[in-house]
Structures are given as C-alpha cells and as structure tokens.
Amino acid sequence: RTTTATFICSTLRDALNAEVAPGADLHCECCLIRGGNIKGGRDYPDETQFTLEVLRSEMTKPYEIVVVELPGSLLRGGLRETWQRPYPGWLQHDDRIETDEEGFVAAIGGEPLCDERSYRVGFIFEDDGVSLVHDAPSITAYIRAHPEIVPAECAAIPIESLLMKHCAADAWVYIFRALDSNGDGALSRAELAAVGQAGVLTRAQIKKALRDIAGYDTHEAQELFLDAVQRAAGLPDGKA
C-alpha cells in the first residue's frame, strides 16, 4: 500500500462526507481504489502541497467516484484477494480501514468489522459501471449479482471537482479562522482590513489571503482553485 494512494483514498472519503451533519451517518465509510488507477512510484518531500497538478500526475485519467453498499463479510477477505502479488488490481484503501496480520479487514473507522452489516464504500466508477473492482473476484461477483446497488452513471462525481471543492472549503475555513481574531464566528470590517480594504472582501483579497495566510500559490493563468475558494466563501461575484 502506498502512502499517496492512502492519502487520495482518505481525502476522497472525507470529501464525500464534507456535508454530512455532525452525528449523522457517514455517506462514505471507506474508500477503495485499484492500484492501477494510481501511478505511484514517486516520493514527495514533506512540505509538498497536494495540488491539481499532483493529482493529475498520479491518476491515470479523469475518474469519477460512486458509493456502493457492500456487506462486511465481503470486505473482510475481499481486499486480501488482491494482495497475493504486486499487480494493477491491488486494492488500495483509506486510513479508516485496519487489517490483521493475515491481511483480513479487522476494523473500519475504529470499530470492529461486522460481517452482518453493510458498509458504504467509495469506488471509482469504471466505464461499464459494474466491474468496479475487476481483479477482486468476490467483490466483483457480488456487484455483478446485485447490479441494483451500483448508482446510475449520472450519480458519479468527478474526482477532480470533488477534491477541488473539498480543499477549497478547507482553505477558506483556515483563512476565516485566521482573520477572525476575536473568535466570534464573524468577520468584522476591522478584521477584513488584514487582507485589504476594511469591510470588503474581493477576489484579489482572497488570493492575497491564500498566499499570505494559507501559504498557497496559484498560477496567474490557472485560477480554478481561487474560483473554488471564492465559492466556498459564498462570494460568486467576488465581493462581500
């Protein structure tokens, strides 16, 4: 299992759960990706920022993700089936999945795996919409026998846009908390002055906050992330 794949799986899971209310059931309890979907073979320095460029360099093509319900009994040994030899079908998983010494899934989200219950699992949506895990015999057989559990193609979410929205929301929360000097959950005119004109938050000021507060850098000609942060801040027109 590669740390890059673990990071991507974990971030995708968190992104799918971003709008889940506190205390509510998670929309996605864990995430699995075939090793062949992630290039790997590259080491990143600790200070590396996870950018759109990095994502595109790791994913073999623009993928979409869906959530499928699978029984715990199937997950317990289903991943292990792909780990008998190094090859593209090796299933990578997120950091909520724990395995025992023999490679069987023992726990998900800190709770012992329950064979009798179903788990909501994030999978890459393949071209045929059914063979989500071509090289995991038991999981593939179950999905083929129960095609009704696979969401329609229109329900699949593009991974790039999902992660962009998630990371932008995180960046805006970080900026908001840094500017909210008195911790009252609102930005005053004086607090907004820290990134420019008091009482006004513009696109240019968000870009400045991304650089000076969050430590991000965006290329002048590629501002998709800035657009996403602007939407996360609730400023479709660039002003508040």
mmCIF file of C-alpha atoms in Angstrom:
data_model
loop_
_atom_site.group_PDB
_atom_site.id
_atom_site.type_symbol
_atom_site.label_atom_id
_atom_site.label_comp_id
_atom_site.label_asym_id
_atom_site.label_seq_id
_atom_site.Cartn_x
_atom_site.Cartn_y
_atom_site.Cartn_z
ATOM 1 C CA ARG A 1 0.000 0.000 0.000
ATOM 2 C CA THR A 2 1.427 3.393 -0.995
ATOM 3 C CA THR A 3 1.109 6.484 1.171
ATOM 4 C CA THR A 4 -0.012 8.536 -1.853
ATOM 5 C CA ALA A 5 -2.867 6.109 -2.527
ATOM 6 C CA THR A 6 -3.822 6.121 1.170
ATOM 7 C CA PHE A 7 -3.873 9.917 1.144
ATOM 8 C CA ILE A 8 -6.006 10.094 -2.012
ATOM 9 C CA CYS A 9 -8.459 7.447 -0.743
ATOM 10 C CA SER A 10 -8.753 9.165 2.648
ATOM 11 C CA THR A 11 -9.218 12.612 1.124
ATOM 12 C CA LEU A 12 -11.879 11.327 -1.279
ATOM 13 C CA ARG A 13 -13.741 9.740 1.654
ATOM 14 C CA ASP A 14 -13.573 12.979 3.641
ATOM 15 C CA ALA A 15 -14.733 14.985 0.625
ATOM 16 C CA LEU A 16 -17.749 12.711 0.183
ATOM 17 C CA ASN A 17 -18.604 13.269 3.853
ATOM 18 C CA ALA A 18 -17.969 17.020 3.879
ATOM 19 C CA GLU A 19 -21.638 17.972 4.034
ATOM 20 C CA VAL A 20 -22.723 15.258 6.493
ATOM 21 C CA ALA A 21 -24.214 16.788 9.643
ATOM 22 C CA PRO A 22 -22.447 16.077 12.972
ATOM 23 C CA GLY A 23 -23.724 12.826 14.438
ATOM 24 C CA ALA A 24 -25.338 11.677 11.187
ATOM 25 C CA ASP A 25 -24.341 8.503 9.354
ATOM 26 C CA LEU A 26 -21.392 8.951 7.020
ATOM 27 C CA HIS A 27 -22.186 8.973 3.325
ATOM 28 C CA CYS A 28 -18.920 7.104 2.687
ATOM 29 C CA GLU A 29 -17.375 4.929 5.405
ATOM 30 C CA CYS A 30 -14.278 3.914 3.482
ATOM 31 C CA CYS A 31 -12.756 4.209 0.024
ATOM 32 C CA LEU A 32 -11.050 1.654 -2.241
ATOM 33 C CA ILE A 33 -9.050 2.295 -5.428
ATOM 34 C CA ARG A 34 -7.313 -0.207 -7.701
ATOM 35 C CA GLY A 35 -3.562 0.265 -7.709
ATOM 36 C CA GLY A 36 -3.666 0.538 -11.485
ATOM 37 C CA ASN A 37 -5.678 3.762 -11.182
ATOM 38 C CA ILE A 38 -2.787 5.442 -9.330
ATOM 39 C CA LYS A 39 0.657 5.694 -10.908
ATOM 40 C CA GLY A 40 2.714 5.855 -7.700
ATOM 41 C CA GLY A 41 6.469 5.293 -7.816
ATOM 42 C CA ARG A 42 7.244 8.861 -6.760
ATOM 43 C CA ASP A 43 8.472 10.246 -3.453
ATOM 44 C CA TYR A 44 7.263 13.650 -2.248
ATOM 45 C CA PRO A 45 9.073 15.916 0.233
ATOM 46 C CA ASP A 46 7.192 16.527 3.491
ATOM 47 C CA GLU A 47 6.481 20.141 2.522
ATOM 48 C CA THR A 48 4.826 19.207 -0.804
ATOM 49 C CA GLN A 49 1.389 20.741 -1.333
ATOM 50 C CA PHE A 50 -1.239 18.453 -2.818
ATOM 51 C CA THR A 51 -2.181 20.342 -5.958
ATOM 52 C CA LEU A 52 -4.335 19.681 -9.012
ATOM 53 C CA GLU A 53 -1.102 19.090 -10.916
ATOM 54 C CA VAL A 54 -0.033 16.419 -8.404
ATOM 55 C CA LEU A 55 -3.457 14.739 -8.597
ATOM 56 C CA ARG A 56 -3.325 14.648 -12.396
ATOM 57 C CA SER A 57 0.195 13.228 -12.292
ATOM 58 C CA GLU A 58 -0.958 10.378 -10.011
ATOM 59 C CA MET A 59 -4.345 9.439 -11.526
ATOM 60 C CA THR A 60 -4.077 7.689 -14.880
ATOM 61 C CA LYS A 61 -7.118 9.571 -16.282
ATOM 62 C CA PRO A 62 -10.023 11.760 -15.069
ATOM 63 C CA TYR A 63 -12.093 9.375 -12.951
ATOM 64 C CA GLU A 64 -15.474 9.582 -11.249
ATOM 65 C CA ILE A 65 -16.457 8.092 -7.901
ATOM 66 C CA VAL A 66 -19.616 6.438 -6.599
ATOM 67 C CA VAL A 67 -20.640 4.968 -3.251
ATOM 68 C CA VAL A 68 -21.742 1.319 -3.128
ATOM 69 C CA GLU A 69 -23.063 -0.637 -0.134
ATOM 70 C CA LEU A 70 -21.186 -3.889 0.499
ATOM 71 C CA PRO A 71 -21.577 -6.424 3.344
ATOM 72 C CA GLY A 72 -18.847 -6.591 5.966
ATOM 73 C CA SER A 73 -18.398 -10.309 5.342
ATOM 74 C CA LEU A 74 -17.408 -9.492 1.759
ATOM 75 C CA LEU A 75 -14.986 -6.731 2.723
ATOM 76 C CA ARG A 76 -13.272 -8.891 5.335
ATOM 77 C CA GLY A 77 -11.483 -11.040 2.767
ATOM 78 C CA GLY A 78 -12.242 -9.201 -0.466
ATOM 79 C CA LEU A 79 -9.278 -6.846 -0.274
ATOM 80 C CA ARG A 80 -6.886 -9.630 0.675
ATOM 81 C CA GLU A 81 -7.714 -11.470 -2.547
ATOM 82 C CA THR A 82 -5.939 -8.717 -4.485
ATOM 83 C CA TRP A 83 -2.832 -8.660 -2.289
ATOM 84 C CA GLN A 84 -1.332 -12.007 -3.244
ATOM 85 C CA ARG A 85 1.049 -10.472 -5.773
ATOM 86 C CA PRO A 86 2.034 -6.978 -6.978
ATOM 87 C CA TYR A 87 -0.154 -6.016 -9.956
ATOM 88 C CA PRO A 88 -2.577 -3.249 -11.056
ATOM 89 C CA GLY A 89 -5.567 -4.901 -9.375
ATOM 90 C CA TRP A 90 -4.074 -4.477 -5.886
ATOM 91 C CA LEU A 91 -6.739 -2.660 -3.875
ATOM 92 C CA GLN A 92 -5.541 0.477 -2.097
ATOM 93 C CA HIS A 93 -7.595 1.730 0.833
ATOM 94 C CA ASP A 94 -8.037 4.723 3.122
ATOM 95 C CA ASP A 95 -6.759 5.184 6.667
ATOM 96 C CA ARG A 96 -10.038 4.120 8.317
ATOM 97 C CA ILE A 97 -9.547 0.510 7.250
ATOM 98 C CA GLU A 98 -7.457 -1.663 9.575
ATOM 99 C CA THR A 99 -6.233 -5.156 8.703
ATOM 100 C CA ASP A 100 -4.902 -8.001 10.832
ATOM 101 C CA GLU A 101 -1.607 -9.840 10.422
ATOM 102 C CA GLU A 102 -3.087 -12.117 7.764
ATOM 103 C CA GLY A 103 -4.473 -9.270 5.659
ATOM 104 C CA PHE A 104 -8.133 -9.602 6.600
ATOM 105 C CA VAL A 105 -10.051 -6.386 7.293
ATOM 106 C CA ALA A 106 -10.486 -6.230 11.063
ATOM 107 C CA ALA A 107 -11.957 -2.777 11.630
ATOM 108 C CA ILE A 108 -13.359 0.265 9.838
ATOM 109 C CA GLY A 109 -13.403 3.676 11.464
ATOM 110 C CA GLY A 110 -12.050 2.312 14.739
ATOM 111 C CA GLU A 111 -14.907 -0.169 15.131
ATOM 112 C CA PRO A 112 -14.542 -3.954 14.692
ATOM 113 C CA LEU A 113 -15.785 -5.084 11.301
ATOM 114 C CA CYS A 114 -19.311 -6.501 11.485
ATOM 115 C CA ASP A 115 -19.959 -9.256 8.948
ATOM 116 C CA GLU A 116 -23.737 -8.785 9.190
ATOM 117 C CA ARG A 117 -23.966 -5.093 8.364
ATOM 118 C CA SER A 118 -23.418 -3.177 5.131
ATOM 119 C CA TYR A 119 -20.758 -0.519 4.640
ATOM 120 C CA ARG A 120 -20.876 2.436 2.273
ATOM 121 C CA VAL A 121 -17.744 2.163 0.151
ATOM 122 C CA GLY A 122 -16.364 4.683 -2.320
ATOM 123 C CA PHE A 123 -15.258 3.157 -5.640
ATOM 124 C CA ILE A 124 -14.028 4.594 -8.906
ATOM 125 C CA PHE A 125 -16.804 4.340 -11.480
ATOM 126 C CA GLU A 126 -15.415 2.288 -14.363
ATOM 127 C CA ASP A 127 -16.571 2.594 -17.965
ATOM 128 C CA ASP A 128 -19.006 -0.320 -17.758
ATOM 129 C CA GLY A 129 -20.482 0.903 -14.478
ATOM 130 C CA VAL A 130 -20.459 -2.604 -12.978
ATOM 131 C CA SER A 131 -16.965 -4.042 -12.845
ATOM 132 C CA LEU A 132 -15.795 -1.568 -10.271
ATOM 133 C CA VAL A 133 -13.125 -3.928 -8.994
ATOM 134 C CA HIS A 134 -12.069 -6.104 -11.915
ATOM 135 C CA ASP A 135 -9.429 -8.044 -10.004
ATOM 136 C CA ALA A 136 -11.216 -8.715 -6.686
ATOM 137 C CA PRO A 137 -13.150 -11.909 -7.509
ATOM 138 C CA SER A 138 -15.559 -11.941 -4.557
ATOM 139 C CA ILE A 139 -16.392 -8.237 -4.692
ATOM 140 C CA THR A 140 -16.752 -8.275 -8.470
ATOM 141 C CA ALA A 141 -19.021 -11.349 -8.324
ATOM 142 C CA TYR A 142 -21.217 -9.704 -5.683
ATOM 143 C CA ILE A 143 -21.570 -6.492 -7.692
ATOM 144 C CA ARG A 144 -22.395 -8.427 -10.859
ATOM 145 C CA ALA A 145 -25.022 -10.433 -8.954
ATOM 146 C CA HIS A 146 -26.536 -7.247 -7.467
ATOM 147 C CA PRO A 147 -26.345 -4.587 -10.222
ATOM 148 C CA GLU A 148 -29.037 -2.591 -8.425
ATOM 149 C CA ILE A 149 -26.503 -1.478 -5.789
ATOM 150 C CA VAL A 150 -24.464 0.417 -8.388
ATOM 151 C CA PRO A 151 -25.615 4.048 -8.723
ATOM 152 C CA ALA A 152 -26.553 5.354 -12.142
ATOM 153 C CA GLU A 153 -23.786 6.998 -14.118
ATOM 154 C CA CYS A 154 -25.379 10.392 -13.523
ATOM 155 C CA ALA A 155 -24.700 9.931 -9.786
ATOM 156 C CA ALA A 156 -20.948 9.532 -10.317
ATOM 157 C CA ILE A 157 -18.916 12.529 -9.129
ATOM 158 C CA PRO A 158 -15.787 13.698 -10.998
ATOM 159 C CA ILE A 159 -12.854 13.231 -8.633
ATOM 160 C CA GLU A 160 -11.117 16.458 -9.645
ATOM 161 C CA SER A 161 -14.105 18.688 -8.922
ATOM 162 C CA LEU A 162 -14.891 16.813 -5.696
ATOM 163 C CA LEU A 163 -11.375 17.278 -4.316
ATOM 164 C CA MET A 164 -11.171 20.856 -5.582
ATOM 165 C CA LYS A 165 -14.346 21.781 -3.698
ATOM 166 C CA HIS A 166 -13.191 19.965 -0.552
ATOM 167 C CA CYS A 167 -9.706 21.514 -0.471
ATOM 168 C CA ALA A 168 -11.106 24.962 -1.243
ATOM 169 C CA ALA A 169 -13.534 24.693 1.672
ATOM 170 C CA ASP A 170 -10.679 23.674 3.974
ATOM 171 C CA ALA A 171 -8.587 26.616 2.755
ATOM 172 C CA TRP A 172 -11.438 29.069 3.338
ATOM 173 C CA VAL A 173 -12.065 27.731 6.857
ATOM 174 C CA TYR A 174 -8.340 28.155 7.605
ATOM 175 C CA ILE A 175 -8.377 31.740 6.286
ATOM 176 C CA PHE A 176 -11.618 32.586 8.089
ATOM 177 C CA ARG A 177 -10.290 31.354 11.432
ATOM 178 C CA ALA A 178 -7.045 33.276 10.958
ATOM 179 C CA LEU A 179 -8.921 36.508 10.203
ATOM 180 C CA ASP A 180 -11.485 36.011 12.982
ATOM 181 C CA SER A 181 -9.131 37.384 15.634
ATOM 182 C CA ASN A 182 -11.761 37.562 18.414
ATOM 183 C CA GLY A 183 -13.169 34.117 17.652
ATOM 184 C CA ASP A 184 -16.791 35.256 17.467
ATOM 185 C CA GLY A 185 -17.503 33.366 14.234
ATOM 186 C CA ALA A 186 -17.957 36.524 12.143
ATOM 187 C CA LEU A 187 -15.581 38.792 10.235
ATOM 188 C CA SER A 188 -15.769 42.449 11.187
ATOM 189 C CA ARG A 189 -14.751 45.371 8.997
ATOM 190 C CA ALA A 190 -11.547 45.706 11.009
ATOM 191 C CA GLU A 191 -10.703 42.010 10.653
ATOM 192 C CA LEU A 192 -11.222 42.151 6.878
ATOM 193 C CA ALA A 193 -8.754 45.016 6.767
ATOM 194 C CA ALA A 194 -5.996 42.476 7.456
ATOM 195 C CA VAL A 195 -6.209 41.426 3.795
ATOM 196 C CA GLY A 196 -7.177 44.749 2.247
ATOM 197 C CA GLN A 197 -9.970 47.269 2.337
ATOM 198 C CA ALA A 198 -11.994 47.249 5.548
ATOM 199 C CA GLY A 199 -15.490 45.871 5.179
ATOM 200 C CA VAL A 200 -14.952 44.430 1.711
ATOM 201 C CA LEU A 201 -13.697 41.021 0.595
ATOM 202 C CA THR A 202 -12.777 40.842 -3.077
ATOM 203 C CA ARG A 203 -11.346 38.159 -5.315
ATOM 204 C CA ALA A 204 -7.956 39.856 -5.145
ATOM 205 C CA GLN A 205 -8.072 39.837 -1.343
ATOM 206 C CA ILE A 206 -8.972 36.144 -1.265
ATOM 207 C CA LYS A 207 -5.973 35.477 -3.489
ATOM 208 C CA LYS A 208 -3.788 37.522 -1.140
ATOM 209 C CA ALA A 209 -5.129 35.590 1.876
ATOM 210 C CA LEU A 210 -4.458 32.287 0.119
ATOM 211 C CA ARG A 211 -0.847 33.331 -0.362
ATOM 212 C CA ASP A 212 -0.127 35.193 2.884
ATOM 213 C CA ILE A 213 -2.291 33.240 5.352
ATOM 214 C CA ALA A 214 -2.804 29.758 3.925
ATOM 215 C CA GLY A 215 0.546 29.540 2.140
ATOM 216 C CA TYR A 216 -0.945 28.671 -1.256
ATOM 217 C CA ASP A 217 0.318 29.848 -4.606
ATOM 218 C CA THR A 218 -1.819 29.942 -7.744
ATOM 219 C CA HIS A 219 -0.551 30.489 -11.264
ATOM 220 C CA GLU A 220 -1.841 33.681 -12.827
ATOM 221 C CA ALA A 221 -3.288 31.777 -15.791
ATOM 222 C CA GLN A 222 -4.759 28.897 -13.754
ATOM 223 C CA GLU A 223 -7.123 30.114 -11.067
ATOM 224 C CA LEU A 224 -9.593 27.244 -10.778
ATOM 225 C CA PHE A 225 -8.707 26.805 -7.122
ATOM 226 C CA LEU A 226 -9.233 30.506 -6.462
ATOM 227 C CA ASP A 227 -12.667 30.188 -8.090
ATOM 228 C CA ALA A 228 -13.467 27.268 -5.779
ATOM 229 C CA VAL A 229 -12.342 29.146 -2.648
ATOM 230 C CA GLN A 230 -14.424 32.129 -3.742
ATOM 231 C CA ARG A 231 -17.485 29.869 -3.966
ATOM 232 C CA ALA A 232 -16.643 28.304 -0.592
ATOM 233 C CA ALA A 233 -16.617 31.806 0.871
ATOM 234 C CA GLY A 234 -20.059 32.400 -0.598
ATOM 235 C CA LEU A 235 -18.839 35.079 -2.996
ATOM 236 C CA PRO A 236 -19.842 34.090 -6.538
ATOM 237 C CA ASP A 237 -19.416 37.700 -7.662
ATOM 238 C CA GLY A 238 -16.114 38.222 -5.862
ATOM 239 C CA LYS A 239 -17.384 40.727 -3.312
ATOM 240 C CA ALA A 240 -18.975 40.760 0.118
#
